[in-house]
Amino acid sequence: MAVRLRAGGLVYAYIPGRPVLRGITLELRSGETAFLLGPNGSGKTTFLDCIGGLRPPAEGEVLLDDRPLGSFSARERAQQVGYVPQFHEPPFNFTAWEVVLMGRAPYVRWLSQPKERDRRAADEALAALNLAGFRDRPYYTLSGGERRLVLVARGLAQGAAFLLLDEPDAHLDPANQHRVLLAVQEVVGEGLGAAITSHSPNNALLYADRVALFSTGEVLAQGAPGEVVTPPLLERAYGIPFVSVGDGPGPRAVLPSLEDQRPTRSRNP
């Protein structure tokens, strides 16, 4: 039976009277990968914060299988909903393996040591992203992209029912984007649910089961990737024209259209 994480009518404002979420209703399901697309400032990360229990909404509710998320203890919530931020700066110079092992914190009792199953989960998460060679490297010596991979591994090690990832494909080369998103697909295939914010419509076409397109704090459209990642809807969200590229019944890729968009260059006489 699918587990559901449901947001109903979420409203959130950093500044009173200027909401960045305007009554968003969206459901995440175990066994599915949902991509959240939209321009900068459209509310994607704030939405993740709210459904992850990091920010209480001003209005609306978040339910995990009909139970209010706010009724869970912090430990219970972390065992059900994992969060992978865009950036993380630990206060000490931990190794990559130690950072990944922190994902097991919800299962380790106060003043206790991680058990063998926790260490094994950290090793398996590193291996899933081909990071075994990073195990003993200090986190601060890693590049920005390498740190991002380690944070995703920490999220995988957490073993929660839902994994929320804030732009895990940012600052990564195409091979590492594929590595991360394929690893997420694999754990989703085992029953986990995932929500991914991204600025890549084409990654949504490749890896998503469902897509929600955000615009000015609202969900402009949601549904199957081929129904949402379309030039007309993307133009409404981003304000520039798009074109579909590729053969077959559905788009293989969508790209910004350069027609009538190139700057006019004056020629010297």
XYZ file of C-alpha atoms in Angstrom:
269
model
C 0.000 0.000 0.000
C 1.372 3.402 -1.026
C 2.396 5.864 1.673
C 1.275 9.423 0.976
C 2.754 12.757 2.013
C 0.119 15.364 1.296
C 0.237 19.150 1.436
C -3.149 20.830 1.547
C -3.602 24.565 0.976
C -0.111 25.557 2.111
C 0.508 29.259 2.622
C 3.858 30.626 3.770
C 5.330 34.127 3.929
C 8.767 35.303 5.026
C 7.404 38.859 5.102
C 3.822 39.362 6.377
C 1.441 40.060 3.540
C 3.831 38.768 0.856
C 3.283 34.993 0.632
C 5.746 32.886 -1.308
C 3.371 29.903 -1.166
C -0.217 30.655 -2.127
C -2.440 27.744 -1.188
C -0.443 24.873 -2.683
C -1.996 21.417 -2.653
C 0.237 18.565 -3.780
C 0.569 14.881 -2.955
C 3.712 12.760 -2.946
C 3.458 8.973 -3.092
C 5.858 6.219 -2.187
C 7.227 4.473 -5.247
C 7.218 7.704 -7.277
C 9.695 10.446 -8.127
C 8.143 13.906 -8.326
C 10.093 16.769 -9.900
C 9.292 20.323 -8.825
C 10.170 22.767 -11.601
C 9.836 26.527 -11.761
C 11.751 29.803 -11.877
C 13.965 31.092 -9.094
C 11.792 32.414 -6.282
C 8.701 30.460 -7.312
C 8.474 28.655 -3.946
C 9.983 25.239 -4.654
C 12.506 25.155 -1.802
C 10.079 26.756 0.645
C 7.565 24.059 -0.245
C 10.157 21.355 0.499
C 10.913 23.020 3.836
C 7.217 22.988 4.758
C 6.503 19.374 3.814
C 9.758 18.323 5.485
C 8.661 19.874 8.773
C 11.384 22.533 8.728
C 8.968 25.467 8.385
C 5.417 25.446 9.776
C 3.009 26.848 7.182
C 0.929 29.888 8.068
C -2.100 28.109 6.644
C -2.838 24.602 5.449
C -1.616 21.229 6.640
C 0.901 18.505 5.875
C -0.278 14.938 6.396
C 1.710 11.722 6.356
C -0.847 8.997 5.758
C -3.591 11.175 7.270
C -1.537 11.978 10.384
C -0.456 15.631 10.800
C 3.292 15.888 10.333
C 3.464 18.284 13.270
C 2.309 15.512 15.606
C 5.500 13.498 14.964
C 8.481 13.898 17.249
C 11.655 15.131 15.567
C 13.067 11.595 15.643
C 9.888 10.060 14.213
C 9.721 12.684 11.480
C 13.353 12.126 10.486
C 12.691 8.396 10.179
C 9.851 9.139 7.760
C 11.042 12.199 5.822
C 14.656 12.811 4.818
C 15.964 16.128 3.522
C 18.971 16.804 1.283
C 19.790 20.547 1.274
C 21.587 22.440 -1.458
C 24.502 23.233 0.847
C 25.877 22.026 4.165
C 28.828 23.318 6.170
C 29.540 21.031 9.139
C 31.214 22.734 12.111
C 34.066 20.212 12.180
C 36.201 18.692 9.457
C 34.455 15.334 9.257
C 35.335 12.746 6.664
C 32.909 12.056 3.843
C 31.935 8.768 5.517
C 31.224 10.508 8.827
C 28.976 13.026 7.061
C 27.055 10.180 5.419
C 26.822 8.344 8.751
C 25.032 11.402 10.180
C 22.055 10.308 8.114
C 21.612 7.485 10.622
C 21.148 9.888 13.549
C 17.359 9.239 13.814
C 18.117 5.600 14.678
C 20.907 6.184 17.227
C 19.850 6.798 20.811
C 21.253 9.674 22.829
C 24.834 8.997 24.030
C 24.910 5.733 22.062
C 27.247 4.740 19.244
C 26.120 3.870 15.708
C 25.586 0.155 15.289
C 26.902 -2.123 12.578
C 23.723 -1.691 10.518
C 24.242 2.082 10.582
C 27.833 1.774 9.394
C 26.733 -0.646 6.699
C 24.034 1.776 5.529
C 26.655 4.530 5.195
C 28.966 2.245 3.219
C 26.139 1.160 0.918
C 25.076 4.755 0.278
C 28.623 5.740 -0.693
C 28.885 2.700 -2.947
C 25.567 3.514 -4.643
C 27.070 6.796 -5.869
C 30.525 5.347 -6.625
C 31.983 7.308 -3.719
C 33.754 4.495 -1.881
C 37.076 6.136 -2.726
C 35.951 9.287 -0.903
C 35.301 7.432 2.355
C 38.221 8.813 4.355
C 38.655 12.140 2.606
C 37.971 15.264 4.708
C 34.694 16.837 3.640
C 36.265 20.296 3.321
C 38.751 19.030 0.714
C 35.962 18.028 -1.682
C 34.782 20.165 -4.567
C 31.305 21.663 -4.504
C 29.962 18.920 -6.759
C 31.620 16.195 -4.696
C 30.104 17.618 -1.518
C 26.709 17.522 -3.213
C 27.170 13.823 -3.955
C 28.105 13.159 -0.323
C 24.961 14.956 0.882
C 22.814 12.834 -1.425
C 24.535 9.732 -0.052
C 23.688 10.923 3.468
C 20.045 11.212 2.424
C 20.082 7.697 0.989
C 21.639 6.344 4.198
C 18.826 7.881 6.240
C 16.415 5.281 4.887
C 13.286 7.412 5.326
C 9.990 6.702 3.589
C 10.293 9.992 1.666
C 13.396 11.777 0.466
C 13.238 15.500 -0.332
C 16.151 16.742 -2.444
C 16.766 20.429 -3.107
C 18.426 20.742 -6.530
C 20.575 17.589 -6.270
C 21.492 17.928 -9.961
C 22.901 21.465 -9.592
C 26.666 22.022 -9.944
C 27.157 18.478 -11.265
C 28.458 17.375 -14.650
C 26.066 15.270 -16.796
C 27.594 11.967 -15.682
C 27.196 12.778 -11.998
C 23.685 14.138 -12.548
C 22.810 10.776 -14.070
C 24.538 8.926 -11.233
C 22.568 10.804 -8.552
C 19.188 10.672 -10.257
C 19.595 7.015 -11.199
C 20.435 6.184 -7.566
C 17.252 7.984 -6.495
C 15.285 6.031 -9.101
C 16.652 2.774 -7.728
C 15.564 3.455 -4.142
C 12.202 4.705 -5.414
C 11.874 1.352 -7.159
C 12.220 -0.241 -3.717
C 9.255 1.761 -2.403
C 10.674 5.109 -1.309
C 9.039 8.356 -2.434
C 11.148 11.260 -3.688
C 10.559 14.937 -4.403
C 13.276 16.779 -6.324
C 13.494 20.495 -7.003
C 15.343 21.179 -10.232
C 16.041 23.747 -12.920
C 16.338 21.055 -15.603
C 13.081 20.277 -17.440
C 14.948 17.633 -19.415
C 15.994 15.766 -16.270
C 12.323 15.774 -15.311
C 11.463 14.202 -18.669
C 14.091 11.514 -18.113
C 13.693 10.649 -14.440
C 10.320 11.836 -13.103
C 7.104 9.912 -12.644
C 5.221 13.150 -12.009
C 6.035 16.834 -12.392
C 4.689 19.934 -10.647
C 5.429 23.254 -12.341
C 5.618 26.181 -9.900
C 5.044 29.834 -10.738
C 4.821 32.765 -8.279
C 4.007 30.545 -5.315
C 1.369 28.442 -7.047
C 1.318 25.152 -8.936
C 0.720 26.076 -12.553
C 0.351 22.451 -13.661
C 0.986 18.948 -12.364
C 0.833 15.524 -13.940
C 2.872 13.167 -16.096
C 6.161 14.609 -17.409
C 5.005 14.644 -21.021
C 1.879 16.565 -20.036
C 3.627 19.252 -17.965
C 7.058 19.694 -19.547
C 5.709 21.294 -22.715
C 6.732 24.506 -24.494
C 3.439 26.346 -23.795
C 3.485 25.604 -20.048
C 7.202 26.308 -19.699
C 6.751 29.632 -21.467
C 3.984 30.565 -19.026
C 6.226 29.709 -16.075
C 9.532 31.161 -17.267
C 8.397 33.939 -19.579
C 10.466 32.862 -22.595
C 9.559 30.619 -25.551
C 10.599 26.957 -25.648
C 10.756 24.367 -28.423
C 10.580 20.557 -28.363
C 13.466 18.662 -29.921
C 13.414 15.003 -30.978
C 11.384 12.384 -32.767
C 8.546 10.228 -31.550
C 5.197 10.897 -29.895
C 6.674 12.769 -26.920
C 9.420 15.376 -26.599
C 12.947 14.052 -26.205
C 14.123 17.444 -24.953
C 12.856 20.980 -24.488
C 15.078 23.984 -25.074
C 14.672 27.751 -24.949
C 13.841 29.035 -28.405
C 16.395 31.394 -29.914
C 13.965 32.666 -32.509
C 13.461 36.402 -32.000
C 15.536 36.145 -28.806
C 19.022 36.889 -30.104
C 20.282 40.389 -29.313
C 20.512 42.699 -32.282
C 24.120 43.479 -33.107
C 24.971 46.671 -34.875
C 27.506 46.423 -37.653
C 30.308 48.909 -37.950
C 30.311 50.656 -41.308
